[in-house]
Amino acid sequence: MGSEKKKEPFSWKQTWQINKRIYRLCSRAKPGFFAGRFAVQVLEVLSPYVTLYCSAQFLNELTAARRREALLWWVLLILGLTAVMGVAGSLLRRLDESANGMKSFWLNWIYGQKALDMDFSKADDARYSDQLVQILQTSNFSGHGIPNFTYQLPRLTGAFFKVLGGIALSASLFTLPVEPRAQGLPMLKVGLVLAVGGILGVLVLSPMLADKSIRAWNAAAEAGRSGNRFFSFYGYQLYAEEKRAMDVRIYRQDLYGQEVDSVNNSWTGDGIFVKLNRGVLGITHGVTQVLSQMMMGFVYLYVCLKAWYGAFGVGSVTQYVGALLSLANGLSELLSIGAEIRGNTVFLKQVLDYLDIPNEMYQGSLTVEKRSDRQYEVEFRDVSFRYPGSEEYALRHVSMKFRVGEKLAVVGQNGSGKTTFIKLLCRLYDPTEGEILLNDIDIRKYDYREYMSVFSVVFQDFQLLDAPLGQNIAASLRYDEDRVLACMEKAGLKEWYQTKAVRGLETRLYQHQDAEEGILVSGGEEQKLAIARSLYRDAAFLVLDEPTAALDPMSEYEVYTRLNDIVEDKTAIYISHRLSSCRFCDEIAVFHQGQVIEKGSHEGLLARGGKYAELWNAQAQYYV
Ligand code: ADP
């Protein structure tokens, strides 16, 4: 698996490569996003320099030549530039803030697309989905990963320009000569050594301290993740989820949640974050502050000494002090943001590991012939299948041919392989051995999406959307109303539609998104709606996995007696526990421990006295 926990930061080279990929990824998802952020930073960093320079010139003029006209020009220039930069800055910031606010949309889109494009076998595998859960948890909790990257990179650019501006405005400090009488004074040399030494000291020490606190924080983020998981679940999720409301009250799970939370919370008592703030983070912050104050003192000393000995005017003192402090500040930012970026790279790598999960299913390119006569024939040829990572075969040597337009029932005890058989048929998984053919061609050779379009499936755990009725059934904003109504009628929803759907096809299901408009739907109604949805798709194959499990006996009877109407000329496959429903089918396949052990009509199989007859008799005891 790609999600190995890496405690040590990556090398600078790896850091560069990983961050470069993430930059490209973000720029592709949202072109222009970084341009705006960079512009804001650069403007913010450079405008103080402009003011600093102009006011220094103004002060120099004021304390020396005092020419009125020149003074007036400087004042006007300062006012004009400040106004222009202020307006430009706030406009840019506005734009950037709104772009930044929309970030989670394209960020989620990146993850969503990956989840959708992933081989189903992997999307269905907790090890892979957990990778995404971890990424989302870390970024929601501390911003580590892409969110921090979108702040760090612009800040790094800003720091870079801060350094450049600082150099430009302070360079002449070192070259302008003092009066001849003061040349060679040891005091000046000491001042220079202290100022430069102070700046270098801060430069070396503060990133070291920052690095220390970043490591401590990263380690804590790792350790705090489980606490955070507990907190988010027992802190609020448990109480907010509608489906849990009854359980929470009956079993007083709120009290249990409080107990669990008090043991696992990282933010209170002796939690890891409390310790962290008291310890490493507090100390490093204090030391960094003291160091930078000392450096500032030395810089003032040196600049004032040079001014005292006539190298430049009073105005330039503010310019040099400001520029030098800003330069030192920019350099230290450059280094500490660099360290932050390096620390964050561990989390970016997790993102890339997730996005790099390879697809292994063969991607064919053949188009599926669109046949209006629905003459699609599917054959399982000696198919065996093991789930990834499992030793046991879930299907063994299954050979079967679907005759076009027939109704096939698939029966068998729990775990006998019925659902697995359907998953292979729909190419959610590929067979481990053997092959499945559509019109005599291995289904792997077809374009995946096109192949899937031949099937309509009502899975046992189907999900309807929190959306208007018509849109739910058509999976589209625009739909053919008559067809939707006809499909609902076939699924046995005519009466329900007339009495309950108060706004017709615009009636919203469920009440999550709009409590006023939404209507509540029972399990049985949901199941019929799912059947209607599968009919609207009008695919050549209709697969129904336990289609009547949630229906009452009357509705069940109704669905089965009208099966011919529902299915029309489609090839239908039912999975069912209720053998009484199989009587309506042309052929019944009996699964047992992953194999098809019997095949035939209801009467034929009963007469044979095998597994089917055994299951039938067992059920008949309860039904008759
Ligand atoms: P049925 O639909 O007949 O109840 P299934 O096809 O769901 O049976 O399961 C067949 C066998 O495959 C069972 O032994 C089950 O435990 C196993 N199985 C099902 N799904 C998975 C999975 N995702 N990973 C590993 N084994 C699975």
XYZ file of C-alpha atoms and ligand atoms in Angstrom:
651
model
C 0.000 0.000 0.000
C 1.171 3.487 -0.704
C 0.171 5.072 2.590
C 3.256 4.184 4.589
C 3.677 6.476 7.554
C 6.735 8.590 7.048
C 7.916 10.327 10.194
C 11.063 11.972 8.813
C 10.607 14.928 6.483
C 11.434 14.358 2.836
C 14.715 15.579 1.337
C 14.595 19.014 -0.311
C 14.707 17.389 -3.717
C 11.734 15.155 -2.977
C 9.987 18.122 -1.368
C 10.438 20.089 -4.589
C 9.175 17.245 -6.772
C 6.132 16.473 -4.664
C 5.140 20.126 -4.266
C 5.628 20.718 -7.981
C 3.187 17.917 -8.779
C 0.665 19.257 -6.313
C 1.023 22.733 -7.825
C 0.299 21.335 -11.290
C -2.616 19.353 -9.957
C -4.199 22.417 -8.341
C -3.512 24.624 -11.353
C -5.179 22.092 -13.614
C -8.198 21.840 -11.332
C -8.467 25.624 -10.940
C -6.504 27.625 -13.509
C -5.483 31.068 -12.292
C -5.984 30.238 -8.615
C -2.365 30.785 -7.677
C -1.855 33.830 -9.922
C -4.331 35.767 -7.782
C -2.821 34.580 -4.535
C 0.703 35.479 -5.678
C -0.396 38.947 -6.782
C -1.928 39.694 -3.368
C 1.213 38.604 -1.553
C 3.614 40.513 -3.774
C 1.597 43.694 -3.510
C 1.291 43.330 0.241
C 5.007 42.793 0.632
C 6.193 45.518 -1.735
C 3.870 48.365 -0.787
C 5.510 49.041 2.623
C 8.836 49.376 0.806
C 7.415 52.007 -1.511
C 6.105 54.012 1.430
C 9.330 53.485 3.326
C 11.463 54.780 0.472
C 9.295 57.802 -0.288
C 8.979 58.885 3.332
C 12.741 58.554 3.807
C 13.285 60.858 0.845
C 10.731 63.264 2.247
C 12.429 63.310 5.664
C 15.844 63.768 4.079
C 14.517 66.732 2.160
C 12.886 68.135 5.280
C 16.034 67.889 7.400
C 18.418 69.103 4.690
C 17.585 71.245 1.621
C 13.922 71.892 2.541
C 12.850 72.778 -1.006
C 9.117 73.409 -0.920
C 8.393 72.075 -4.331
C 10.293 68.877 -3.761
C 8.547 68.407 -0.420
C 5.170 68.861 -2.053
C 5.998 66.335 -4.743
C 7.034 63.746 -2.215
C 3.859 64.249 -0.224
C 1.708 63.929 -3.341
C 3.618 60.872 -4.488
C 3.225 59.185 -1.117
C -0.492 59.935 -0.990
C -1.073 58.882 -4.597
C 0.886 55.641 -4.363
C -0.684 54.716 -1.031
C -4.154 55.251 -2.467
C -3.456 53.256 -5.637
C -1.843 50.390 -3.737
C -4.604 50.406 -1.156
C -7.370 50.170 -3.734
C -5.543 47.593 -5.866
C -4.727 45.580 -2.736
C -8.267 45.449 -1.450
C -9.662 44.590 -4.876
C -7.177 41.793 -5.338
C -7.744 40.536 -1.811
C -11.480 40.453 -2.381
C -11.093 38.383 -5.519
C -8.579 36.114 -3.880
C -10.715 35.551 -0.802
C -13.690 34.498 -2.849
C -11.511 32.198 -4.985
C -10.029 30.758 -1.821
C -13.469 30.261 -0.339
C -14.422 28.120 -3.319
C -11.332 25.988 -2.908
C -13.070 23.100 -1.216
C -15.229 22.605 -4.339
C -12.426 21.826 -6.718
C -10.453 20.066 -4.030
C -13.355 17.700 -3.378
C -13.794 17.367 -7.123
C -10.226 16.065 -7.414
C -10.898 13.413 -4.770
C -14.380 12.643 -6.063
C -13.143 12.035 -9.601
C -10.445 9.711 -8.338
C -12.915 7.730 -6.247
C -15.190 7.416 -9.258
C -12.481 6.415 -11.717
C -10.950 3.852 -9.403
C -11.422 0.146 -10.118
C -14.567 -0.832 -8.270
C -12.640 -3.566 -6.466
C -10.507 -0.822 -4.916
C -13.294 1.678 -4.342
C -14.994 -1.144 -2.463
C -11.911 -1.899 -0.378
C -11.696 -0.294 3.070
C -7.905 -0.035 2.851
C -8.190 2.381 -0.059
C -11.186 4.325 1.115
C -9.454 4.736 4.463
C -6.587 6.481 2.692
C -9.011 9.159 1.552
C -10.651 9.360 4.958
C -7.233 9.995 6.514
C -6.398 12.702 3.979
C -9.700 14.471 4.565
C -9.463 14.172 8.320
C -5.980 15.636 8.451
C -6.829 18.489 6.130
C -10.082 19.320 7.889
C -8.490 19.142 11.259
C -5.255 21.082 10.754
C -5.166 22.060 7.092
C -2.193 19.756 6.528
C -2.005 18.668 2.911
C -3.351 20.725 0.030
C -5.118 23.429 2.122
C -1.846 24.430 3.813
C -0.021 24.207 0.509
C -2.350 26.840 -0.967
C -1.284 29.239 1.800
C 2.364 28.303 2.011
C 3.274 28.719 -1.638
C 1.975 32.306 -1.944
C 3.579 33.182 1.398
C 6.857 31.790 0.140
C 6.601 33.963 -2.961
C 5.796 36.964 -0.766
C 8.833 36.260 1.432
C 11.024 36.027 -1.639
C 9.940 39.468 -2.814
C 10.344 40.814 0.690
C 13.973 39.744 0.609
C 14.521 41.271 -2.828
C 12.946 44.576 -1.760
C 14.954 44.579 1.481
C 18.201 44.088 -0.433
C 17.340 46.840 -2.907
C 16.614 49.376 -0.160
C 19.430 48.494 2.208
C 22.346 47.856 -0.181
C 23.554 51.462 -0.139
C 23.808 51.374 3.679
C 26.936 49.295 3.362
C 28.487 51.277 0.499
C 27.852 54.900 1.487
C 31.058 56.232 3.125
C 31.137 57.915 6.539
C 33.008 61.220 7.076
C 36.773 60.870 6.692
C 37.357 61.532 10.460
C 35.267 58.474 11.354
C 36.711 56.062 8.821
C 38.216 52.967 10.419
C 36.582 53.573 13.803
C 36.374 50.243 15.622
C 32.921 51.148 16.909
C 31.535 51.052 13.384
C 33.112 47.670 12.743
C 31.683 46.284 15.972
C 28.266 47.687 15.000
C 28.483 46.052 11.578
C 29.540 42.706 13.011
C 26.738 42.789 15.591
C 24.068 43.757 13.057
C 25.090 41.185 10.451
C 25.749 38.590 13.167
C 22.330 39.243 14.696
C 20.608 38.803 11.364
C 22.498 35.603 10.615
C 21.850 34.291 14.131
C 18.113 34.728 13.714
C 18.324 33.196 10.277
C 20.022 30.071 11.485
C 18.208 29.618 14.773
C 14.619 30.498 14.008
C 14.132 27.929 11.226
C 15.749 25.328 13.477
C 13.232 26.155 16.165
C 10.415 26.281 13.639
C 11.462 22.891 12.321
C 11.392 21.498 15.834
C 7.886 22.725 16.458
C 6.699 21.523 13.038
C 8.008 18.044 13.769
C 6.354 18.064 17.155
C 3.097 19.250 15.585
C 3.223 16.665 12.798
C 3.868 13.891 15.282
C 0.966 15.144 17.363
C -1.288 15.393 14.317
C -0.509 11.756 13.665
C -1.139 10.767 17.264
C -4.146 13.068 17.609
C -5.874 11.659 14.590
C -7.616 8.897 16.464
C -8.686 11.333 19.194
C -9.983 13.598 16.486
C -11.927 10.770 14.942
C -13.543 10.022 18.282
C -14.223 13.677 18.851
C -15.891 14.252 15.510
C -18.060 11.189 15.870
C -18.987 11.315 19.562
C -18.755 15.106 19.733
C -21.554 15.849 17.275
C -22.030 13.400 14.404
C -23.736 10.820 16.589
C -26.436 13.296 17.636
C -26.892 14.953 14.264
C -27.528 11.855 12.189
C -31.223 11.306 11.677
C -30.899 7.559 11.281
C -29.308 7.300 14.733
C -31.772 9.481 16.601
C -33.807 6.588 17.982
C -30.877 4.444 19.051
C -29.161 7.373 20.750
C -32.204 8.016 22.915
C -33.108 4.444 23.737
C -29.589 3.323 24.611
C -28.408 6.694 25.988
C -25.495 6.580 23.598
C -24.895 10.236 24.452
C -23.660 9.195 27.906
C -21.490 6.517 26.374
C -20.180 9.123 23.890
C -19.201 11.465 26.712
C -17.279 8.688 28.425
C -15.481 7.704 25.243
C -14.698 11.315 24.445
C -13.297 12.068 27.880
C -10.827 9.203 27.546
C -9.773 9.989 23.991
C -9.956 13.753 23.557
C -6.614 15.235 22.526
C -7.534 18.834 23.288
C -8.415 18.731 26.969
C -6.858 17.583 30.272
C -3.613 15.803 29.570
C -4.343 15.461 25.857
C -1.453 15.531 23.442
C -2.204 19.040 22.142
C -2.358 20.520 25.609
C 1.059 19.072 26.389
C 2.371 20.305 23.075
C 1.278 23.901 23.645
C 2.690 23.938 27.169
C 5.965 22.364 26.078
C 7.807 22.555 22.796
C 5.596 25.092 21.041
C 5.618 27.578 23.956
C 9.376 27.444 24.461
C 10.339 27.760 20.801
C 8.006 30.702 20.366
C 9.539 32.546 23.350
C 13.136 31.964 22.289
C 12.417 33.129 18.725
C 10.929 36.359 20.053
C 13.942 37.167 22.268
C 16.359 36.522 19.411
C 14.604 38.798 16.994
C 14.397 41.655 19.525
C 18.171 41.442 20.057
C 18.780 41.500 16.332
C 16.628 44.591 15.975
C 18.698 46.397 18.654
C 21.950 45.657 16.811
C 20.573 46.895 13.500
C 19.475 50.181 15.054
C 22.885 50.585 16.629
C 24.777 50.156 13.362
C 22.490 52.347 11.231
C 22.485 55.137 13.801
C 26.269 54.997 14.080
C 26.632 55.430 10.321
C 24.181 58.324 10.283
C 25.960 59.885 13.255
C 29.184 59.844 11.297
C 27.527 61.516 8.333
C 27.029 58.685 5.843
C 23.411 59.699 5.199
C 20.565 61.863 6.484
C 18.031 61.217 9.213
C 15.383 60.149 6.738
C 17.568 57.338 5.470
C 17.878 55.985 9.014
C 14.224 54.927 8.897
C 14.693 53.521 5.412
C 17.722 51.402 6.304
C 16.395 50.188 9.623
C 13.039 49.344 8.033
C 14.621 47.676 5.016
C 17.097 45.639 7.063
C 14.501 44.439 9.520
C 12.237 43.546 6.670
C 15.067 41.776 4.895
C 15.880 39.742 7.991
C 12.241 39.070 8.498
C 11.827 37.999 4.849
C 14.819 35.700 5.053
C 13.587 34.073 8.206
C 10.117 33.706 6.684
C 11.662 32.169 3.607
C 13.420 29.588 5.730
C 10.575 28.889 8.111
C 7.973 28.641 5.352
C 10.437 26.356 3.588
C 10.491 24.187 6.710
C 6.694 24.299 6.914
C 6.437 23.266 3.289
C 8.815 20.425 3.912
C 6.790 19.312 6.921
C 3.566 19.510 4.949
C 5.059 17.439 2.144
C 4.504 14.255 4.141
C 0.783 14.949 3.888
C 0.953 15.940 0.231
C 2.621 12.611 -0.452
C -0.376 10.877 1.099
C -2.589 12.765 -1.346
C -0.417 11.684 -4.274
C -0.312 8.101 -3.014
C -4.090 8.091 -3.075
C -4.323 9.686 -6.504
C -1.661 7.288 -7.793
C -3.518 4.126 -6.815
C -3.297 2.300 -10.130
C -6.254 0.882 -11.998
C -5.588 -2.712 -12.853
C -8.732 -3.705 -14.688
C -8.193 -4.017 -18.405
C -9.753 -1.027 -20.163
C -11.173 -2.137 -23.479
C -12.210 0.208 -26.240
C -14.732 -1.745 -28.304
C -18.070 -0.030 -28.616
C -21.138 -1.968 -27.607
C -23.388 -2.328 -30.587
C -26.626 -0.456 -29.910
C -29.317 -2.965 -30.757
C -32.946 -2.024 -30.756
C -33.885 -5.733 -30.858
C -31.993 -6.246 -27.554
C -30.287 -9.322 -28.971
C -27.538 -9.304 -26.399
C -26.317 -12.640 -25.254
C -24.132 -13.047 -22.204
C -22.224 -16.177 -21.355
C -20.199 -17.144 -18.287
C -17.536 -19.576 -19.421
C -15.959 -21.552 -16.583
C -15.713 -18.480 -14.357
C -14.027 -18.649 -10.967
C -13.478 -15.690 -8.707
C -11.672 -14.795 -5.530
C -12.071 -11.371 -3.901
C -8.786 -9.457 -3.775
C -6.832 -10.524 -0.716
C -9.061 -13.518 -0.080
C -7.932 -17.139 -0.227
C -11.395 -18.564 -0.702
C -13.121 -18.756 -4.039
C -16.491 -16.974 -3.951
C -17.402 -18.497 -7.334
C -16.130 -21.741 -8.811
C -16.372 -22.925 -12.406
C -19.611 -21.137 -13.182
C -20.803 -21.668 -16.750
C -24.074 -20.154 -17.838
C -25.716 -18.596 -20.825
C -28.536 -16.082 -20.668
C -31.132 -16.572 -23.292
C -32.346 -13.242 -24.593
C -35.664 -12.105 -23.171
C -35.791 -14.831 -20.512
C -36.290 -14.483 -16.832
C -33.645 -16.165 -14.751
C -33.903 -16.618 -10.993
C -30.770 -17.010 -8.913
C -31.338 -18.701 -5.589
C -29.186 -20.105 -2.833
C -28.333 -19.680 0.813
C -26.527 -16.647 2.212
C -22.935 -16.531 1.096
C -23.479 -18.933 -1.805
C -22.167 -16.380 -4.330
C -25.320 -14.841 -5.831
C -24.349 -11.188 -5.409
C -20.797 -11.913 -6.486
C -22.184 -13.429 -9.660
C -24.081 -10.186 -10.373
C -21.024 -8.068 -9.613
C -19.022 -10.013 -12.174
C -21.830 -9.784 -14.699
C -21.829 -5.981 -14.368
C -18.039 -5.958 -14.497
C -17.597 -4.448 -11.074
C -14.932 -7.128 -10.751
C -13.106 -9.190 -13.368
C -13.082 -12.996 -13.072
C -9.987 -14.565 -11.549
C -10.251 -17.420 -14.041
C -12.462 -18.048 -17.052
C -14.223 -15.393 -19.085
C -17.525 -13.622 -19.538
C -18.684 -12.942 -23.076
C -21.145 -10.457 -24.543
C -22.192 -11.540 -28.019
C -19.150 -13.841 -28.086
C -16.593 -11.177 -27.198
C -14.790 -11.065 -23.841
C -16.455 -8.217 -21.905
C -13.042 -6.831 -20.931
C -12.567 -5.739 -24.510
C -15.537 -3.378 -24.428
C -15.404 0.189 -23.290
C -16.252 -0.052 -19.586
C -18.965 2.608 -19.420
C -20.599 1.360 -22.606
C -20.657 -2.196 -21.342
C -22.296 -1.039 -18.120
C -24.979 0.789 -20.075
C -26.447 -2.580 -21.081
C -27.424 -3.233 -17.450
C -29.913 -1.830 -15.060
C -29.539 -3.089 -11.512
C -31.487 -2.645 -8.320
C -28.926 -3.531 -5.688
C -30.034 -4.531 -2.238
C -28.532 -1.424 -0.755
C -29.637 0.928 -3.531
C -29.635 4.620 -2.703
C -32.158 7.198 -3.848
C -31.265 10.857 -3.942
C -32.531 13.677 -1.822
C -34.055 15.224 -4.941
C -37.409 15.672 -6.703
C -39.208 12.492 -7.685
C -38.891 12.822 -11.475
C -35.207 13.716 -11.303
C -34.599 10.817 -8.955
C -36.052 8.323 -11.381
C -34.435 9.787 -14.480
C -31.111 10.765 -12.827
C -31.319 13.959 -14.803
C -32.705 17.474 -14.511
C -34.606 17.056 -17.765
C -36.692 13.979 -18.329
C -39.599 12.472 -20.202
C -42.524 12.873 -17.794
C -44.764 10.315 -19.456
C -42.042 7.718 -19.337
C -41.395 8.398 -15.651
C -45.107 7.998 -14.905
C -45.311 4.781 -16.934
C -42.315 3.311 -15.094
C -43.828 4.219 -11.736
C -47.068 2.593 -12.716
C -45.267 -0.595 -13.707
C -43.451 -0.606 -10.379
C -46.826 -0.421 -8.592
C -46.645 3.220 -7.546
C -49.717 4.607 -9.300
C -51.854 4.935 -6.214
C -48.999 6.206 -4.101
C -48.235 8.835 -6.718
C -51.836 10.014 -6.834
C -52.230 10.292 -3.083
C -48.795 11.145 -1.695
C -46.840 12.989 -4.338
C -48.354 16.361 -3.529
C -46.316 18.261 -6.069
C -46.377 15.611 -8.748
C -42.982 14.789 -10.207
C -41.563 17.871 -8.486
C -42.218 16.331 -5.075
C -38.989 16.162 -3.216
C -38.091 12.895 -1.523
C -36.846 12.980 2.071
C -36.647 16.064 4.199
C -32.940 16.678 4.509
C -32.585 19.475 2.024
C -36.007 21.008 2.273
C -38.066 20.081 5.305
C -41.114 21.975 3.998
C -41.344 20.229 0.684
C -39.800 16.834 1.266
C -41.986 13.799 1.846
C -41.046 10.749 3.846
C -40.920 7.438 2.009
C -41.281 3.985 3.541
C -38.846 1.143 2.844
C -41.316 -0.591 0.538
C -42.024 2.609 -1.399
C -38.317 3.225 -1.743
C -37.883 -0.220 -3.207
C -40.626 0.353 -5.769
C -39.078 3.715 -6.643
C -35.764 1.957 -7.177
C -37.495 -0.502 -9.500
C -39.109 2.393 -11.401
C -35.683 4.008 -11.731
C -34.205 0.819 -13.148
C -37.043 0.604 -15.682
C -36.556 4.206 -16.812
C -32.987 3.351 -17.755
C -34.421 0.892 -20.227
C -31.341 -1.303 -20.442
C -31.375 -4.690 -22.154
C -30.655 -6.513 -18.881
C -32.611 -5.918 -15.724
C -31.057 -7.256 -12.557
C -33.050 -7.225 -9.352
C -31.277 -8.239 -6.154
C -33.944 -9.183 -3.621
C -36.371 -6.737 -5.191
C -39.182 -7.444 -2.803
C -37.322 -7.741 0.496
C -38.904 -4.579 1.896
C -42.357 -5.135 0.453
C -45.363 -6.414 2.345
C -46.815 -9.742 1.114
C -49.535 -8.020 -0.948
C -47.102 -5.757 -2.765
C -44.721 -8.634 -3.259
C -47.443 -10.676 -4.847
C -48.368 -7.723 -7.018
C -44.796 -7.196 -8.237
C -44.352 -10.846 -9.132
C -47.644 -11.330 -10.877
C -46.914 -8.282 -12.984
C -43.368 -9.358 -13.664
C -43.999 -9.879 -17.346
C -45.282 -6.305 -17.644
C -42.351 -4.938 -15.741
C -39.710 -6.804 -17.646
C -41.259 -6.635 -21.119
C -38.675 -7.835 -23.630
C -35.683 -7.380 -21.335
C -33.540 -10.216 -20.096
C -34.197 -10.317 -16.367
C -32.200 -11.787 -13.518
C -33.594 -11.993 -10.016
C -31.879 -12.868 -6.858
C -34.359 -14.020 -4.343
C -34.641 -15.742 -1.023
C -38.359 -16.236 -1.464
C -38.579 -19.227 -3.671
C -42.265 -18.655 -4.287
C -41.228 -15.777 -6.527
C -39.134 -18.083 -8.695
C -42.154 -19.829 -10.047
C -42.634 -16.890 -12.367
C -39.229 -17.342 -13.951
C -38.264 -19.379 -17.001
C -35.149 -20.790 -15.455
C -33.760 -21.105 -11.955
C -30.067 -21.424 -11.116
C -29.287 -22.791 -7.674
C -26.025 -21.559 -6.152
C -24.273 -23.488 -3.430
C -20.830 -22.665 -2.074
C -19.940 -20.658 -5.152
C -21.107 -23.248 -7.664
C -24.205 -23.620 -9.762
C -25.368 -27.019 -8.640
C -28.804 -27.180 -10.275
C -30.540 -25.482 -13.135
C -34.045 -25.844 -14.518
C -37.671 -24.820 -14.169
C -39.509 -24.698 -10.858
C -41.395 -27.894 -11.524
C -38.372 -29.672 -12.963
C -36.213 -28.813 -9.964
C -38.886 -29.834 -7.474
C -39.290 -33.162 -9.215
C -35.561 -33.677 -9.101
C -35.607 -33.592 -5.304
C -32.224 -31.868 -4.897
C -31.086 -28.689 -3.150
C -33.859 -26.589 -4.628
C -36.521 -29.007 -3.431
C -34.875 -28.992 -0.002
C -34.941 -25.192 0.182
C -38.490 -25.077 -1.157
C -39.773 -27.531 1.388
C -38.010 -25.708 4.205
C -39.688 -22.437 3.212
C -43.044 -24.003 2.449
C -43.330 -25.007 6.116
C -43.493 -21.346 7.070
C -45.491 -20.015 4.166
C -48.269 -22.510 3.712
P -24.814 -14.167 -1.440
O -25.159 -12.993 -2.309
O -25.212 -15.452 -2.021
O -25.290 -14.020 -0.038
P -22.102 -13.257 -1.803
O -21.893 -13.313 -3.258
O -22.368 -11.935 -1.184
O -23.229 -14.275 -1.364
O -20.818 -13.861 -1.078
C -20.138 -15.031 -1.523
C -18.883 -15.206 -0.696
O -17.972 -14.149 -0.965
C -19.139 -15.191 0.797
O -18.316 -16.188 1.401
C -18.722 -13.815 1.221
O -18.224 -13.842 2.532
C -17.622 -13.508 0.237
N -17.548 -12.066 -0.026
C -18.561 -11.267 -0.424
N -18.140 -10.007 -0.604
C -16.812 -9.985 -0.317
C -15.793 -8.982 -0.331
N -16.034 -7.712 -0.704
N -14.546 -9.360 0.020
C -14.271 -10.622 0.381
N -15.174 -11.609 0.407
C -16.434 -11.312 0.064
